[in-house]
Coordinates of C-alpha atoms and ligand atoms in Angstrom, one line a residue:
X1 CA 0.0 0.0 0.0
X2 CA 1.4 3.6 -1.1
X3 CA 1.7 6.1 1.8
X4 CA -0.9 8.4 -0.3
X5 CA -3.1 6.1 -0.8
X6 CA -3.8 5.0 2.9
X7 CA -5.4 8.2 3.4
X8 CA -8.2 9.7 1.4
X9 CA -7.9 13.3 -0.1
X10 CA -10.4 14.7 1.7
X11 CA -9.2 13.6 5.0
X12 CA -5.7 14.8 4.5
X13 CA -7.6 18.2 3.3
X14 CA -9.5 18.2 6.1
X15 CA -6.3 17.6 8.5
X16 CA -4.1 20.4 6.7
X17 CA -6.7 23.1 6.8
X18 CA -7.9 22.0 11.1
X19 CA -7.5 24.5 13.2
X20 CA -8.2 22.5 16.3
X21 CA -7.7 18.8 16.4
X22 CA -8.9 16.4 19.3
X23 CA -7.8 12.8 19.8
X24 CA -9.0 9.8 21.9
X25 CA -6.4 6.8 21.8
X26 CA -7.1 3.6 23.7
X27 CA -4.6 0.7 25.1
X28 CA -3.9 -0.2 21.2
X29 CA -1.5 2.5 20.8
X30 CA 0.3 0.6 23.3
X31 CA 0.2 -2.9 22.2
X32 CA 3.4 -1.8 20.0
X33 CA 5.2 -1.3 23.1
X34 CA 4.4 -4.4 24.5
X35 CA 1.9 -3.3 26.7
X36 CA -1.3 -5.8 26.8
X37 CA -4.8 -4.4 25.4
X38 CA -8.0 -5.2 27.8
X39 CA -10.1 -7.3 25.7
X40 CA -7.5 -8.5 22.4
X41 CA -6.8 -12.4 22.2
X42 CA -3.8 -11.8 24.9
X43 CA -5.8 -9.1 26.5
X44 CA -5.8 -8.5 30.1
X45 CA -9.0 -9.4 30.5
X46 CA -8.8 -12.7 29.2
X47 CA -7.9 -14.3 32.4
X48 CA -9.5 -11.8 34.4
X49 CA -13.1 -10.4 34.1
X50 CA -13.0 -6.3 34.6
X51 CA -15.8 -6.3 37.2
X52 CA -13.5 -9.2 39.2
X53 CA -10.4 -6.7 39.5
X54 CA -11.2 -3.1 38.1
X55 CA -13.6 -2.0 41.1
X56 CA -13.7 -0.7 44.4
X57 CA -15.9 -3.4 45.8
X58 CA -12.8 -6.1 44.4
X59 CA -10.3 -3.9 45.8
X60 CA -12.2 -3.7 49.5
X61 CA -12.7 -7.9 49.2
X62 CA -9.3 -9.0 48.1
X63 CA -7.2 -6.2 48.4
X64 CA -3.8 -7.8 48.3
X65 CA -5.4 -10.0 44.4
X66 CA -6.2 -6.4 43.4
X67 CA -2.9 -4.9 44.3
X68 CA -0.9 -7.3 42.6
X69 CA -2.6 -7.7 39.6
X70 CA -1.5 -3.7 39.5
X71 CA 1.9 -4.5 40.7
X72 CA 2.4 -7.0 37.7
X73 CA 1.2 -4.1 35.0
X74 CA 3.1 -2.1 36.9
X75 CA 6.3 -4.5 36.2
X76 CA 5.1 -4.6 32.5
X77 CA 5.5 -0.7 32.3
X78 CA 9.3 -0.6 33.5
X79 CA 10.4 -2.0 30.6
X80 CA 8.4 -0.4 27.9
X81 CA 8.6 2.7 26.1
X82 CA 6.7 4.9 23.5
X83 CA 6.6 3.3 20.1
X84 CA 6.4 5.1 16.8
X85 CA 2.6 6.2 17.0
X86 CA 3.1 7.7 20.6
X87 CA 6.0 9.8 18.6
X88 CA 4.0 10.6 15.7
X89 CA 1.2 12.0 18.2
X90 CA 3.8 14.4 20.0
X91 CA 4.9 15.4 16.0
X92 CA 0.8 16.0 15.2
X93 CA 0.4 18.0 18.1
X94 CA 3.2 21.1 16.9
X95 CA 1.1 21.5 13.8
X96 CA -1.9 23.0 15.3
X97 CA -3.4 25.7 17.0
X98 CA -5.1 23.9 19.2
X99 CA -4.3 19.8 19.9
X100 CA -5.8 17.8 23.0
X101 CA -4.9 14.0 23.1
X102 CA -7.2 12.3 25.6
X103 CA -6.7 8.9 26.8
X104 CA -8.1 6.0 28.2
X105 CA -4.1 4.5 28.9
X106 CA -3.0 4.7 31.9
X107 CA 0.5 4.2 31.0
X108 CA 1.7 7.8 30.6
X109 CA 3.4 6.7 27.2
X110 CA 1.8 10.0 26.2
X111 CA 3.7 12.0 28.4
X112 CA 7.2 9.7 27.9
X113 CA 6.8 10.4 24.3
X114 CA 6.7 14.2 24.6
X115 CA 2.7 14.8 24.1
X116 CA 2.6 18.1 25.8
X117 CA -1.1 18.7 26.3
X118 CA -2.6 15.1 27.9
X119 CA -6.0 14.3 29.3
X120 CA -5.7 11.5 31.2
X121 CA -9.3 10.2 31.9
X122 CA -8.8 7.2 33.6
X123 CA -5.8 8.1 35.6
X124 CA -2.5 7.1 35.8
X125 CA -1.1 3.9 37.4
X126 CA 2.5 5.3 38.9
X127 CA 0.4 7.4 41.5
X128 CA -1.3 5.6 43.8
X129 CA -4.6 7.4 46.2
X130 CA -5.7 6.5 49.3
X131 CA -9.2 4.5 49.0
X132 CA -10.3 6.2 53.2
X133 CA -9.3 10.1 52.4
X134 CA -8.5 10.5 48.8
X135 CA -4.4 11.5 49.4
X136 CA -2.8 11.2 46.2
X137 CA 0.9 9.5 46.8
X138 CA 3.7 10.2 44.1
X139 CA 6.1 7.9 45.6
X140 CA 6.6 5.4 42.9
X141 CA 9.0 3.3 45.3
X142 CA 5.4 2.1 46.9
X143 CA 4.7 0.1 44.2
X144 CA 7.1 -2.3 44.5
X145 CA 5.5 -3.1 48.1
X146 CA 3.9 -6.6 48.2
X147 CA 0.1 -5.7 49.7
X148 CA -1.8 -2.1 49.7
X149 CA 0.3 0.3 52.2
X150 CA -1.9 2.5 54.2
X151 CA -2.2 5.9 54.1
X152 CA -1.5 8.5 57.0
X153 CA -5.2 8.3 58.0
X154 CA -4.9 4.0 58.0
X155 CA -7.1 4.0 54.6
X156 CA -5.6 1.1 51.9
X157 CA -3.7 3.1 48.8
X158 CA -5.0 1.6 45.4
X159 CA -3.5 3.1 41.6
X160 CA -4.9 6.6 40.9
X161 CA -6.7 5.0 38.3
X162 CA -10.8 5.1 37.3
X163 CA -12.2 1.7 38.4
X164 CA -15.6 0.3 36.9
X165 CA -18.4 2.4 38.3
X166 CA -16.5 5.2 39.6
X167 CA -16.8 8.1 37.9
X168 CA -14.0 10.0 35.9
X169 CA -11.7 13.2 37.1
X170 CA -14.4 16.0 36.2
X171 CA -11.2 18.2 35.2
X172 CA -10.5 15.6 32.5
X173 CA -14.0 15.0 31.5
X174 CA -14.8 18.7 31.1
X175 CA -11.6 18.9 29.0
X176 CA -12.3 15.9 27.3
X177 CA -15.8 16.8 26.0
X178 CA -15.5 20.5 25.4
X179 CA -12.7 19.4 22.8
X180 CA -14.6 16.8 21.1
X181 CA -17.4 19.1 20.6
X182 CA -15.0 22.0 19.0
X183 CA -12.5 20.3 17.3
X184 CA -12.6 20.0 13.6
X185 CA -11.1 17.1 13.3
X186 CA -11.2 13.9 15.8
X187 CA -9.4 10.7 15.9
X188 CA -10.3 7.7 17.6
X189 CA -6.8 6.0 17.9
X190 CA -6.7 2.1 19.2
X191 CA -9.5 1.5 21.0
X192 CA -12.5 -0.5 20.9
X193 CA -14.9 2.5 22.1
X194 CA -16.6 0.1 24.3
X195 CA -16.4 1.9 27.3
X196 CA -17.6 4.8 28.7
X197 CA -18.4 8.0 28.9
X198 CA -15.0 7.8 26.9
X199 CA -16.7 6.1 23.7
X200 CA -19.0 8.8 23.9
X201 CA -16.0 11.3 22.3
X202 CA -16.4 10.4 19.3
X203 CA -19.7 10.4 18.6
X204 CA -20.2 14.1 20.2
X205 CA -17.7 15.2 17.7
X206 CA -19.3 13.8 14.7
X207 CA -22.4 16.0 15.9
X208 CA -20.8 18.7 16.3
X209 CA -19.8 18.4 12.5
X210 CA -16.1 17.3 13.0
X211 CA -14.5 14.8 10.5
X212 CA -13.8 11.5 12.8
X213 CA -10.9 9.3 11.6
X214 CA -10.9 5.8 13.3
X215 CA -7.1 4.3 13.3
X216 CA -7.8 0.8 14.1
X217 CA -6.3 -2.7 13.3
X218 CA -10.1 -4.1 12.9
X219 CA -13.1 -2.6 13.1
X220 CA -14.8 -1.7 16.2
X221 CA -18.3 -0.3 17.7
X222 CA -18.4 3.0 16.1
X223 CA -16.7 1.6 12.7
X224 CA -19.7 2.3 10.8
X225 CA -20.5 5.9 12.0
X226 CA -17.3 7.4 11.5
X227 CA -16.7 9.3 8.6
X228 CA -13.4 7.2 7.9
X229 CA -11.6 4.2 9.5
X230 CA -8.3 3.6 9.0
X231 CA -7.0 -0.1 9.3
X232 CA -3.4 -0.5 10.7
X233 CA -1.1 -0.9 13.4
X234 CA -0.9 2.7 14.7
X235 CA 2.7 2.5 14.8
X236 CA 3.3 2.6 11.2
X237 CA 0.1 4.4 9.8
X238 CA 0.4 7.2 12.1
X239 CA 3.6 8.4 11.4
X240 CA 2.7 8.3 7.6
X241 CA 0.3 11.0 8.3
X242 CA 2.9 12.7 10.2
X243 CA 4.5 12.5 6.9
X244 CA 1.9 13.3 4.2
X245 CA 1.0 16.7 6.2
X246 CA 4.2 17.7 5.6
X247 CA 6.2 20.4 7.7
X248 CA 4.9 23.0 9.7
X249 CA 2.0 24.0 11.0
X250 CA -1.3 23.9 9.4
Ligands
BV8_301 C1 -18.5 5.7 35.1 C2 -8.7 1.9 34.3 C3 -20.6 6.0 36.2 C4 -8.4 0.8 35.2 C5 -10.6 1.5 32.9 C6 -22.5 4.9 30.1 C7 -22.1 6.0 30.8 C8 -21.2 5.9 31.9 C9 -20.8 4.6 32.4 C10 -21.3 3.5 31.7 C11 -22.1 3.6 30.6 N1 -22.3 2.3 30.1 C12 -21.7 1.4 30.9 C13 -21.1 2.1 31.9 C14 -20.2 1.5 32.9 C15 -18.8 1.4 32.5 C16 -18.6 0.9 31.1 O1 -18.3 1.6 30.2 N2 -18.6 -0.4 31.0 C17 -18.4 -1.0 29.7 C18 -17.4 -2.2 29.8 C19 -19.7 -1.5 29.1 N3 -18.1 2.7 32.7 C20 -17.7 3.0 33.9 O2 -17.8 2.3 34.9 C21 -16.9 4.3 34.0 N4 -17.4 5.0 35.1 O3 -18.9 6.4 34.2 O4 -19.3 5.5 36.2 C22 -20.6 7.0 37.3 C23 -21.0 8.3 37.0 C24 -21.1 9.2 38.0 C25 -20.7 8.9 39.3 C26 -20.3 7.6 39.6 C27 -20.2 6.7 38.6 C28 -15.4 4.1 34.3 C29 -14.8 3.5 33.1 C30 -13.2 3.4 33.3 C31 -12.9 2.0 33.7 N5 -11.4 2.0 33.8 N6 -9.3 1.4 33.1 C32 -7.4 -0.1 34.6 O5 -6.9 0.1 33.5 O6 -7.1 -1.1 35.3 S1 -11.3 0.9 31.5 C33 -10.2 0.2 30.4 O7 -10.8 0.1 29.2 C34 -8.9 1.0 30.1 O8 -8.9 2.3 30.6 C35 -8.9 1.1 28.6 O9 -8.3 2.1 28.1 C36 -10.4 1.2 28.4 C37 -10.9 1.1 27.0 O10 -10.4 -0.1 26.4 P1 -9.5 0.2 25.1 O11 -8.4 1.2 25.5 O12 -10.3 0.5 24.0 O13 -8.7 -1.2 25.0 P2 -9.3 -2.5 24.3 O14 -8.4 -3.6 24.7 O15 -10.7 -2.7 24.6 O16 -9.2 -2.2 22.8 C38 -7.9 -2.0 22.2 C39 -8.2 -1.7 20.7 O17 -6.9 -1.4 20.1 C40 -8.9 -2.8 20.0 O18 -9.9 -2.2 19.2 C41 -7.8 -3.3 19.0 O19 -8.3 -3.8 17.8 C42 -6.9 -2.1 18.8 N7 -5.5 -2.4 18.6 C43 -4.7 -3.4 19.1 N8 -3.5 -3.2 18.6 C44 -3.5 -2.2 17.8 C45 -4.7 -1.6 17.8 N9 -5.1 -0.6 17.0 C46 -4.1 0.0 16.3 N10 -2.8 -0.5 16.3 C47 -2.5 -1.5 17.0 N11 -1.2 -2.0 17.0
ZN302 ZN1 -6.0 8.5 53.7

């Protein structure tokens, strides 16, 4: 396949004359870097259901199952880093006015790669926050402990991350939606738009008229609303783009 002819003319008009650009991405811009996705053929979930590990009420009855399953993502994450499409991201974001990158990954890849402007709206797994009080803990060095180490106030610590049924950082959400509904552009970048209020992005872009790429190995939920989906490993489509918008800033 040609690089031009991956992307249709219209899109790459569309993307050279944007003024603002939003973009969701989802745990399949990380599979490149070795990260596992939640619900692939090796996804996370496979062994484990989300509602059996991803909630507070799993965390309160088997804290030390919950903690561990963390601490061996957490392991995971020290040897990865950003692969080609978290780079291309960082390269997208110079050449416009206005860029947000939201995602669902809790990896901060994002940030490693360079992406300055980064809604995170399910948290990030490095921090950990007291389950009693709410005190957020930077201290990385606490995630090699073996069980939950209590907080100040005796509450369990858990990752600073969105479990099932708790809602999102308002901050990030507010963010979040205010871009998908004034961007003119919005990707949807490696992710199977199955949960949310995240999948909702997408869809409250297209009506507010935006143009809404999907960059996906296979198609997903919103496949067929989009106005284009992309098929490919984000790690060697997106940097294409990078390259077919040329340099500077549109
Ligand atoms: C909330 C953090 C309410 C923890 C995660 C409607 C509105 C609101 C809520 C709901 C609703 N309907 C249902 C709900 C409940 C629930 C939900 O959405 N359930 C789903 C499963 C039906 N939502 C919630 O509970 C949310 N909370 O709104 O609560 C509320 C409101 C007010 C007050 C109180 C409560 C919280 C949701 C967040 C949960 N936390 N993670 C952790 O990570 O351990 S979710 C988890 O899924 C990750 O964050 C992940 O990012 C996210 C989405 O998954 P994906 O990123 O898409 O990953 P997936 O594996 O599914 O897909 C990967 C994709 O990549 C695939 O399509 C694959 O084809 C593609 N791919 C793979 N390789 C590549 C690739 N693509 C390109 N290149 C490649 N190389
Ligand atoms: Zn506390």
């Amino acid at each position: 396949m040609t690089e031009n002819s991956l992307f249709s003319n219209e899109f790459l008009r569309k993307m050279k004359s944007a003024k603002s650009v939003a973009v969701l991405t989802g745990a399949g811009i990380s599979a490149e870097s070795g990260v596992p996705t939640f619900r692939g053929e090796e996804g996370l979930w496979k062994k484990f259901k989300p509602e059996e590990l991803a909630t507070v009420d799993a965390f309160l009855s088997n804290p030390k199952l919950v903690w561990e399953w963390y601490r061996h993502r957490r392991q995971i994450l020290k040897e990865v880093k950003p692969n080609a499409g978290h780079l291309a991201l960082r390269d997208l974001e110079e050449k416009f006015e206005k860029f947000t990158l939201i995602t669902q990954n809790i990896d901060g890849l994002h940030q490693r790669a360079g992406s300055r402007r980064v809604v995170e709206l399910h948290g990030n797994i490095r921090r950990n926050r007291c389950q009693n009080c709410g005190r957020i803990y930077q201290d990385v060095s606490l995630e090699e402990r073996e069980k939950p180490p209590t907080c100040t106030c005796h509450g369990l610590l858990r990752p600073d991350v969105v479990w099932f049924g708790e809602s999102l950082p308002p901050e990030a959400i507010d963010q979040a939606f205010y871009a998908a509904a004034h961007c003119d552009v919005f990707l949807s970048v490696g992710t199977s738009a199955v949960v949310y209020p995240a999948a909702y992005l997408p869809l409250i872009a297209l009506q507010y008229l935006a143009y809404v790429v999907e960059f996906n190995i296979e198609p997903t939920a919103i496949s067929h609303q989009v106005s284009e989906f992309i098929q490919g490993k984000t790690g060697q489509v997106l940097p294409q783009l990078v390259k077919m918008m040329g340099p500077g800033t549109s």
